[in-house]
Tab-separated table of C-alpha atoms and ligand atoms in Angstrom:
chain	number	residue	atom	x	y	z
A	1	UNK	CA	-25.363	16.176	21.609
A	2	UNK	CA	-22.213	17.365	23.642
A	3	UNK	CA	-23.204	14.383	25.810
A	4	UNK	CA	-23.508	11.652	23.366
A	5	UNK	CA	-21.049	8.833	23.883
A	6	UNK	CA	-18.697	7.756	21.004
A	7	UNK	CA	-16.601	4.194	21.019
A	8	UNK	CA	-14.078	4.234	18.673
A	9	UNK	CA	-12.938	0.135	18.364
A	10	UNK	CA	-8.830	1.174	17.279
A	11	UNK	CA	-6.725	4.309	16.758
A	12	UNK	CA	-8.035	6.462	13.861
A	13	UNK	CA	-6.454	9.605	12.350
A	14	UNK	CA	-6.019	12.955	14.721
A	15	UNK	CA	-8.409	15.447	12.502
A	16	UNK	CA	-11.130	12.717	12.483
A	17	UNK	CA	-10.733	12.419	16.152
A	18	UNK	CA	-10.387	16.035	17.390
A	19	UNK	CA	-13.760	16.649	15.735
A	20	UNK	CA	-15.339	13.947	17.496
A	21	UNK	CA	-13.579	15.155	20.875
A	22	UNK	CA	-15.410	18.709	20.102
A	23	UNK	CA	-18.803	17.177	19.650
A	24	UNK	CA	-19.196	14.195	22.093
A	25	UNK	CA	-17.668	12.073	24.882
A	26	UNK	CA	-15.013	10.204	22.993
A	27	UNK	CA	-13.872	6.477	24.240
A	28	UNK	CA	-11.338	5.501	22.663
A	29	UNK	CA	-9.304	2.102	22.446
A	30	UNK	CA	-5.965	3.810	21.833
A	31	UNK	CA	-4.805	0.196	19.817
A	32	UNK	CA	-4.130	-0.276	16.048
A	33	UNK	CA	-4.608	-3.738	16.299
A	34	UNK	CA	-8.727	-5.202	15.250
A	35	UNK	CA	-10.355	-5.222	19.146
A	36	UNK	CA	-10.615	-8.979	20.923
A	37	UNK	CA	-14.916	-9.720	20.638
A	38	UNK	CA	-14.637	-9.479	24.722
A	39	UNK	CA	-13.239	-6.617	24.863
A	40	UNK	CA	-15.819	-4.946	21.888
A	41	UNK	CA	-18.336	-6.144	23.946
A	42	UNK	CA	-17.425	-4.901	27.343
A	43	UNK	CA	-16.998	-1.274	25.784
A	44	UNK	CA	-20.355	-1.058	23.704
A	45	UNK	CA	-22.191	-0.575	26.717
A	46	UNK	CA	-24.337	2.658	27.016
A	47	UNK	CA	-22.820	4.128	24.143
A	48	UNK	CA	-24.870	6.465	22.034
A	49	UNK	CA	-22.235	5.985	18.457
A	50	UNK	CA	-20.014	3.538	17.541
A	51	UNK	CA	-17.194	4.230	14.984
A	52	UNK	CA	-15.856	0.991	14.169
A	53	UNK	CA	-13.539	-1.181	11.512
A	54	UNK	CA	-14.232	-4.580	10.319
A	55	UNK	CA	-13.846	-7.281	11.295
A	56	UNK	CA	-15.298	-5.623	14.531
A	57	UNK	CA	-19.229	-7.436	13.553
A	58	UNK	CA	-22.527	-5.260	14.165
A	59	UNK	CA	-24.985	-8.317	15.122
A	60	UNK	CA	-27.981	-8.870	17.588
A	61	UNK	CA	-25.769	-9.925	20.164
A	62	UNK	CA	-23.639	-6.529	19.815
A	63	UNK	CA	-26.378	-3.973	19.146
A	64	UNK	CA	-28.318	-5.906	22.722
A	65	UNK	CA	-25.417	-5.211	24.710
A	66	UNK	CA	-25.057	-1.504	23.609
A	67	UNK	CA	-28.620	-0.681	24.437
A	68	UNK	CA	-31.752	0.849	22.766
A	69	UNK	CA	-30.074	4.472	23.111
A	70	UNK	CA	-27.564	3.489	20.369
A	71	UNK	CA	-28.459	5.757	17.184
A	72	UNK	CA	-25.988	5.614	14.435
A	73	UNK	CA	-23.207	3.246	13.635
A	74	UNK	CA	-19.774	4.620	10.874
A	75	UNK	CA	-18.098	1.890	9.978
A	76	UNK	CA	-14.377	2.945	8.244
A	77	UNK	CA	-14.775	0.611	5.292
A	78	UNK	CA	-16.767	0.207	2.233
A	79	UNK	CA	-17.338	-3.261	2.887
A	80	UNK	CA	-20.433	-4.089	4.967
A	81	UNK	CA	-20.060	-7.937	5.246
A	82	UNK	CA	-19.358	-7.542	9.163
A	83	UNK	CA	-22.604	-5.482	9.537
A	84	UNK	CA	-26.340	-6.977	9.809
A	85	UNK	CA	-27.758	-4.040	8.246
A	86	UNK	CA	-31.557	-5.664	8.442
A	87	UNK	CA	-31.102	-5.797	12.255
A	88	UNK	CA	-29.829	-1.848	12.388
A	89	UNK	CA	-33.163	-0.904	10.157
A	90	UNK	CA	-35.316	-3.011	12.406
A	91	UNK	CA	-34.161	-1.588	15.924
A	92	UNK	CA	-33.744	2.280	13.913
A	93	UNK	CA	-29.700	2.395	14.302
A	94	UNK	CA	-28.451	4.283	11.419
A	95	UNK	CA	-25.305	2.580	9.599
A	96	UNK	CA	-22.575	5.120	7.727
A	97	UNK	CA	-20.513	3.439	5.547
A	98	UNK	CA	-17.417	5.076	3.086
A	99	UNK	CA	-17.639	4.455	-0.342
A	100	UNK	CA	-16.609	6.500	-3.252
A	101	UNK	CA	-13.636	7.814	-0.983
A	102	UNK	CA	-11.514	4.906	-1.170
A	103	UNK	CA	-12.433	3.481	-4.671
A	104	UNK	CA	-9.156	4.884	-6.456
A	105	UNK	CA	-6.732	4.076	-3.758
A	106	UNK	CA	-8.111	0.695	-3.763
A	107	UNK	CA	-7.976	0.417	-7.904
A	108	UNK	CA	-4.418	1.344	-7.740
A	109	UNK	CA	-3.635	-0.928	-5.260
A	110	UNK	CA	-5.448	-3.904	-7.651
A	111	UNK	CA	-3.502	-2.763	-10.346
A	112	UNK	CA	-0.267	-3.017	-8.240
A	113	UNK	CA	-1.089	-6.401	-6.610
A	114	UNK	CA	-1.684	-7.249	-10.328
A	115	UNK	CA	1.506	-6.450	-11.566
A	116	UNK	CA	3.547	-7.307	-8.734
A	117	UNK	CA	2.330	-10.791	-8.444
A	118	UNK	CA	2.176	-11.540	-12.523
A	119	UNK	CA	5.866	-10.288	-12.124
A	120	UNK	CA	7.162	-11.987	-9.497
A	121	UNK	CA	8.314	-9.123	-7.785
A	122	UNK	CA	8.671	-10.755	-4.708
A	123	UNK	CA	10.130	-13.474	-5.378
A	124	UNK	CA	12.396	-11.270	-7.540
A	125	UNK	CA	13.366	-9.117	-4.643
A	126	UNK	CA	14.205	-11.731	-2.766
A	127	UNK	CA	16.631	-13.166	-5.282
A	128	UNK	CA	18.307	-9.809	-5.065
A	129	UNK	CA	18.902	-9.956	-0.964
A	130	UNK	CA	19.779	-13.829	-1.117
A	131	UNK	CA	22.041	-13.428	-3.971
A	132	UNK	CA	20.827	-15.781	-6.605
A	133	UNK	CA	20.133	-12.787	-9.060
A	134	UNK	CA	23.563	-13.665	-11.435
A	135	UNK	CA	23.742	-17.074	-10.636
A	136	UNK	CA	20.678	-18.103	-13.456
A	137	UNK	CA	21.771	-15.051	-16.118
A	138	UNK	CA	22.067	-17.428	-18.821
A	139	UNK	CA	18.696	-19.073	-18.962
A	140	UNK	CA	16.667	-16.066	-21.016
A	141	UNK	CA	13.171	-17.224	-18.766
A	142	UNK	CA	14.723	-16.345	-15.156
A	143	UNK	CA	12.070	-14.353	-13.297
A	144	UNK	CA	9.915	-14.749	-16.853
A	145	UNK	CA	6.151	-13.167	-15.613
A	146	UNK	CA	3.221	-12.430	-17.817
A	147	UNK	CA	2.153	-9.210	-19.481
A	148	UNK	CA	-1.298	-7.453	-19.417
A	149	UNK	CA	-0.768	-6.341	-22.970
A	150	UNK	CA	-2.640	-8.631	-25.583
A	151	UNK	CA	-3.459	-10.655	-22.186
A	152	UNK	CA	-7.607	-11.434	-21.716
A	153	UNK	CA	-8.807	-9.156	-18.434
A	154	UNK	CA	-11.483	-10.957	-16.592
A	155	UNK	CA	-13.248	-8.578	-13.731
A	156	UNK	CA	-15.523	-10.265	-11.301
A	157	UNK	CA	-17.922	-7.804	-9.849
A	158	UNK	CA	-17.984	-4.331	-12.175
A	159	UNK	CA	-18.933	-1.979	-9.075
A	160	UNK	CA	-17.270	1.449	-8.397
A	161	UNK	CA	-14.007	-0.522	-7.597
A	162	UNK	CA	-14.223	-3.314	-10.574
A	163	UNK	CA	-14.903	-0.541	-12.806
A	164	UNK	CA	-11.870	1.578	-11.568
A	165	UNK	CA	-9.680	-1.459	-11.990
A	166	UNK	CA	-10.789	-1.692	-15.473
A	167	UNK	CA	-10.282	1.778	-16.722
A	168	UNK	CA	-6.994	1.675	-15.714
A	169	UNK	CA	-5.776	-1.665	-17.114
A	170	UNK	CA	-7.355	-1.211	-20.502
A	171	UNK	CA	-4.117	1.787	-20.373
A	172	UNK	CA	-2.488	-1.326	-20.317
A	173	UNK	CA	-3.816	-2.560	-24.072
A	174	UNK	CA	-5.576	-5.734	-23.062
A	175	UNK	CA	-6.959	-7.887	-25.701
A	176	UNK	CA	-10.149	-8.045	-24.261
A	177	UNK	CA	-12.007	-6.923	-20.554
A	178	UNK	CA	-14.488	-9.640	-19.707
A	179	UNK	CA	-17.013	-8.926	-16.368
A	180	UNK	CA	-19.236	-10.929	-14.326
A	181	UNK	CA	-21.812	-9.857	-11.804
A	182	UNK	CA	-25.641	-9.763	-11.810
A	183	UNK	CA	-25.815	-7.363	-14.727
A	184	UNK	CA	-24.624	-5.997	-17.427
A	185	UNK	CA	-23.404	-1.926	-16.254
A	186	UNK	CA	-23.136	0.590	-18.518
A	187	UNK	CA	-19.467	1.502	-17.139
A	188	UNK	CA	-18.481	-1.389	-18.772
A	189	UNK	CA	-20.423	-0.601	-22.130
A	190	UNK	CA	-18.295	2.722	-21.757
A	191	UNK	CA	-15.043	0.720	-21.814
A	192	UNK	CA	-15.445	-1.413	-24.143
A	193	UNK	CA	-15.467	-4.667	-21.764
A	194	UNK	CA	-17.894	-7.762	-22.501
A	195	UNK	CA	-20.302	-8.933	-19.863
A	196	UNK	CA	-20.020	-13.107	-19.538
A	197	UNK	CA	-20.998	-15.311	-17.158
A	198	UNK	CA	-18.982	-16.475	-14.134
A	199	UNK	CA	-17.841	-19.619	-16.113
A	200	UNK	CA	-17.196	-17.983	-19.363
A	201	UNK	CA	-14.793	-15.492	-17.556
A	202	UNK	CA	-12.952	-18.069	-15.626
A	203	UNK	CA	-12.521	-19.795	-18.463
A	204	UNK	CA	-11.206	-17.261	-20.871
A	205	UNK	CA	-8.958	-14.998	-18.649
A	206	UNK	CA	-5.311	-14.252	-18.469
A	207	UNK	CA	-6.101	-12.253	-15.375
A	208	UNK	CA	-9.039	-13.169	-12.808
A	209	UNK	CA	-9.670	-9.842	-10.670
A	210	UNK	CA	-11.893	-10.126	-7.741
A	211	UNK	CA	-13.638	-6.779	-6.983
A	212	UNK	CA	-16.783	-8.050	-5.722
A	213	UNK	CA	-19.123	-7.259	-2.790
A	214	UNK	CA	-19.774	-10.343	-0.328
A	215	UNK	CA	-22.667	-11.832	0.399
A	216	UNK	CA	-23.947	-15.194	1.229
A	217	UNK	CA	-24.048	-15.835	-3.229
A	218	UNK	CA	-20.262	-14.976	-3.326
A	219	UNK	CA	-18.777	-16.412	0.161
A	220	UNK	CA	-16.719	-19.060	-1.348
A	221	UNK	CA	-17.157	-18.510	-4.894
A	222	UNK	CA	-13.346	-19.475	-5.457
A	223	UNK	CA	-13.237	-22.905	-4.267
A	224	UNK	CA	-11.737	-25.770	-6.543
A	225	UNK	CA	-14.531	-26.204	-9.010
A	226	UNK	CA	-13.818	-22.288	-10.114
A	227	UNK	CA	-10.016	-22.944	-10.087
A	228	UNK	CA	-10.153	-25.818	-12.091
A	229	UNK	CA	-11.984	-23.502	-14.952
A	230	UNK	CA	-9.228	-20.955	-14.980
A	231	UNK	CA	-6.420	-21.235	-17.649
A	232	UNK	CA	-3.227	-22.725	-16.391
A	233	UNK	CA	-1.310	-19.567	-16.794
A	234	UNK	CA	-4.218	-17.738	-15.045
A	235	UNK	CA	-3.066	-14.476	-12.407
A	236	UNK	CA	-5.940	-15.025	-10.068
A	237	UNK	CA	-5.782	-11.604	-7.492
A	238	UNK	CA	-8.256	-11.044	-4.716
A	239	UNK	CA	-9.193	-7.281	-3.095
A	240	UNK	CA	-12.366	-7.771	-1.408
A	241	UNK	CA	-12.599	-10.123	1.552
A	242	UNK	CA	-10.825	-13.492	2.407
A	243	UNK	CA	-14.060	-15.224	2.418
A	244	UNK	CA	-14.519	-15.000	-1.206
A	245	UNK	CA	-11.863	-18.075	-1.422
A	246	UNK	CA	-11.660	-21.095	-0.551
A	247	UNK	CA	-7.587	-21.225	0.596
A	248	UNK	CA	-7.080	-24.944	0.337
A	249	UNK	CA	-8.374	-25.052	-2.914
A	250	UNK	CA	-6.224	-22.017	-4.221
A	251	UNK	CA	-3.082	-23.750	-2.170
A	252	UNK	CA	-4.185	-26.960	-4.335
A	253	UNK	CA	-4.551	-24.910	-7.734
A	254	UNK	CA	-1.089	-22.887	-7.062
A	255	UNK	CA	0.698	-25.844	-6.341
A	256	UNK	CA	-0.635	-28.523	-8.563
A	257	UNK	CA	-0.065	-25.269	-11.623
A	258	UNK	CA	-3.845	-24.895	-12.152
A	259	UNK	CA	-3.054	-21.659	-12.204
A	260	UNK	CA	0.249	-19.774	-11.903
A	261	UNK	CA	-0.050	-17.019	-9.575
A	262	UNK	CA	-2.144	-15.440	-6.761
A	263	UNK	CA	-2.403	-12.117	-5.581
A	264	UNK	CA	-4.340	-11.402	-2.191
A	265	UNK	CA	-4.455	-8.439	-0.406
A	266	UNK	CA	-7.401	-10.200	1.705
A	267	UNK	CA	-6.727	-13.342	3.755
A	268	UNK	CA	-8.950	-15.697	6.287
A	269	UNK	CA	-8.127	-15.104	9.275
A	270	UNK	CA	-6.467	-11.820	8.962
A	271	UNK	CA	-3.635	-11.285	9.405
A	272	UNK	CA	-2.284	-14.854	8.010
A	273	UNK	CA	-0.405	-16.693	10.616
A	274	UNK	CA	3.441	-16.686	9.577
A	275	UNK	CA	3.719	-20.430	9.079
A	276	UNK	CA	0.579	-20.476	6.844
A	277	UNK	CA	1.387	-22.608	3.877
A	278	UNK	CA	0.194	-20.004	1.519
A	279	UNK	CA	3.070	-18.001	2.296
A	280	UNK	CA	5.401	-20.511	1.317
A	281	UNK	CA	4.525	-20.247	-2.214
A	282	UNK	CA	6.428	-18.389	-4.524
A	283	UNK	CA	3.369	-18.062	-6.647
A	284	UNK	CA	1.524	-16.173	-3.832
A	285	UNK	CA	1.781	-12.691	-3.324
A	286	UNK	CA	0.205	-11.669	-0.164
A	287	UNK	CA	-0.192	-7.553	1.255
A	288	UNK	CA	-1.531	-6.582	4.478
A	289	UNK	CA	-5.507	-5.681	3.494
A	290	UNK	CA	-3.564	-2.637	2.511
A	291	UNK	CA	-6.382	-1.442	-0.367
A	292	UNK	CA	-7.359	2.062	1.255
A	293	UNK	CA	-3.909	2.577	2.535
A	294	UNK	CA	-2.901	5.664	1.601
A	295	UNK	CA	-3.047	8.794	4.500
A	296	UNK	CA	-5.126	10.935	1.674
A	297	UNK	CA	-7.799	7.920	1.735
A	298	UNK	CA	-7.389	7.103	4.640
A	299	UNK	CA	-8.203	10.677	6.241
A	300	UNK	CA	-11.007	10.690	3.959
A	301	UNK	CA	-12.333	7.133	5.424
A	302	UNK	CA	-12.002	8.668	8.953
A	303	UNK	CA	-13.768	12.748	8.056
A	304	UNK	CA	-16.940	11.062	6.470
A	305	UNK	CA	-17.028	8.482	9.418
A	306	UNK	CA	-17.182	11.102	11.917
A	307	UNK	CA	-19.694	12.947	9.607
A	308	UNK	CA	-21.961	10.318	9.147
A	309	UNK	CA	-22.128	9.694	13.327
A	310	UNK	CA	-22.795	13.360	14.135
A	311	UNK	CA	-25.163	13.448	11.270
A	312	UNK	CA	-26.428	10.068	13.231
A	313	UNK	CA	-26.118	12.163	16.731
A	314	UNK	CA	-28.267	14.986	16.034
A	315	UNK	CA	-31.020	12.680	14.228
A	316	UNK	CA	-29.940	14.426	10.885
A	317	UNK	CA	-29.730	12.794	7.467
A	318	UNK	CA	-26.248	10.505	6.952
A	319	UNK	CA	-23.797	12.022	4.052
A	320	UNK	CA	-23.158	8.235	3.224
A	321	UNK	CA	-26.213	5.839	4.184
A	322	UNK	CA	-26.026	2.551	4.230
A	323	UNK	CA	-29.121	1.959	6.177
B	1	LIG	C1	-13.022	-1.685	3.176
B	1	LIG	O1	-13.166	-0.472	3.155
B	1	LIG	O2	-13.977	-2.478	3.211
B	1	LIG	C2	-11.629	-2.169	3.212
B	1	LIG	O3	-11.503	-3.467	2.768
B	1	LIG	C3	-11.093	-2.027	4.609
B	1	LIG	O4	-11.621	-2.997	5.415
């Protein structure tokens, strides 16, 4: 095992790294930034691990060039929509994923994005550098948001995160929690939320939370059919993967007042050009895919990674299986 080869695709936190070093031959792209395709596939070759971050995809093409020695791939992510995990089973290359770890960090960070974008802070913040903060005191709606309180909470996808999300807006006193998803959960029984259908939610909430896994049913579930369901004052906030919306049709919604507000934290492409025309909205509120982001998480993201490849290297059992 002191021989296996590990590529790691970007820089990933010292502790997770030194134990790697200990174990196995360690190549490392010493770069924060997501790794060029070319470049991922040049430095698959021959490797016996991979320890990689999305977008970075797992695919026939990628798991040809490493080579039939490959045994175990950790992705540092819960989401698996860059891995084809049917491909892994059928060639026998473990997959480690990292739920669980991450599912608070990420619920705070929804509940954040939630509140940040129903309350303008940014555009707030901005009138506070530019100035205009005092020039508009006397009209009582400056800067007027909306409140979760008495507000209708619609979840879309009650997993570990939705269900995180939930519990801690009902703190908020929420008139109602609506979810959607392929069943009812008994997390949401627990809470005291309603399970609706995808229509009924749109249709009824104050606040439309995406928490959802992606797959080929959900890829573009928010195109302009769902935003022309949503109430007009509808906070619409995305956490799970750009692909989930259709952007032209939430540019068309925010600016046409559909809806009021968006929150994303996920973008297509990633990270959103500078001059994209979502970011000229002051009803868009958009964070660097910064869900996880915390260094407790985040060290937590890299340990079980590097546990689930040596578990992978010595042909053990992976702590967090996703194939
Ligand atoms: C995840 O864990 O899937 C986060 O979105 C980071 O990519």
């Amino acid at each position: 095992m002191s021989g296996s080869t590990v590529f790691i695709s970007k820089t990933i936190p010292l502790r997770g790294l030194e134990r790697l070093k200990e174990n196995c031959q360690v190549k490392l792209r010493e770069d924060e930034t997501p790794i060029p395709l070319e470049e991922y596939k040049r430095s698959v070759v021959g490797m016996d691990a991979l320890f990689i971050h999305p977008p970075a995809p797992i695919n026939k093409e990628i798991l040809d060039l490493a080579g039939p020695q490959l045994k175990v791939v950790g992705t540092m992510s819960v989401g698996l929509d860059h891995v084809d995990l049917e491909e892994c089973r059928r060639r026998g290359v473990k997959v480690g994923y990292t739920p669980e770890v991450l599912t608070k960090a990420v619920a705070e960070m929804t509940v954040g994005l939630t509140l940040a974008t129903a309350r303008r802070y940014e555009e707030a913040m901005r009138s506070v550098h530019n100035g205009v903060w005092g020039t508009r005191w006397e009209n009582a709606l400056w800067m007027a948001g909306q409140q979760i309180s008495d507000s209708v909470v619609g979840i879309v996808g009650l997993g570990r995160i939705g269900l995180a999300v939930a519990r801690r807006l009902k703190a908020f006193e929420p008139s109602r929690i609506l979810y959607c998803g392929n069943s009812p959960k008994q997390g949401g029984v627990d809470i005291g939320a309603e399970f609706v259908s995808f229509e009924e939610l749109l249709s009824a909430s104050d606040f439309v939370i995406a928490t959802c896994a992606i797959s080929e049913k959900t890829k573009g579930l928010f195109n302009e059919s769902a935003f022309k369901q949503m109430k007009n004052n509808a906070v619409f906030i995305n956490v799970t993967r750009g692909v989930l919306v259709d952007q032209e049709a939430l540019f068309q919604a925010l600016t046409t007042n559909q809806i009021a507000a968006a929150g994303l934290d996920v973008t297509t492409p990633e990270p959103l050009p500078t001059n994209h025309k979502l970011l000229s909205l002051p009803n868009c509120t958009v964070t660097p895919h910064l869900g996880s982001a915390t260094s407790s998480t985040r060290n937590a993201m890299c340990d079980l990674t590097v546990d689930n490849i040596l578990a992978g290297l010595r042909g053990q059992q992976l702590p967090s299986p996703a194939c």
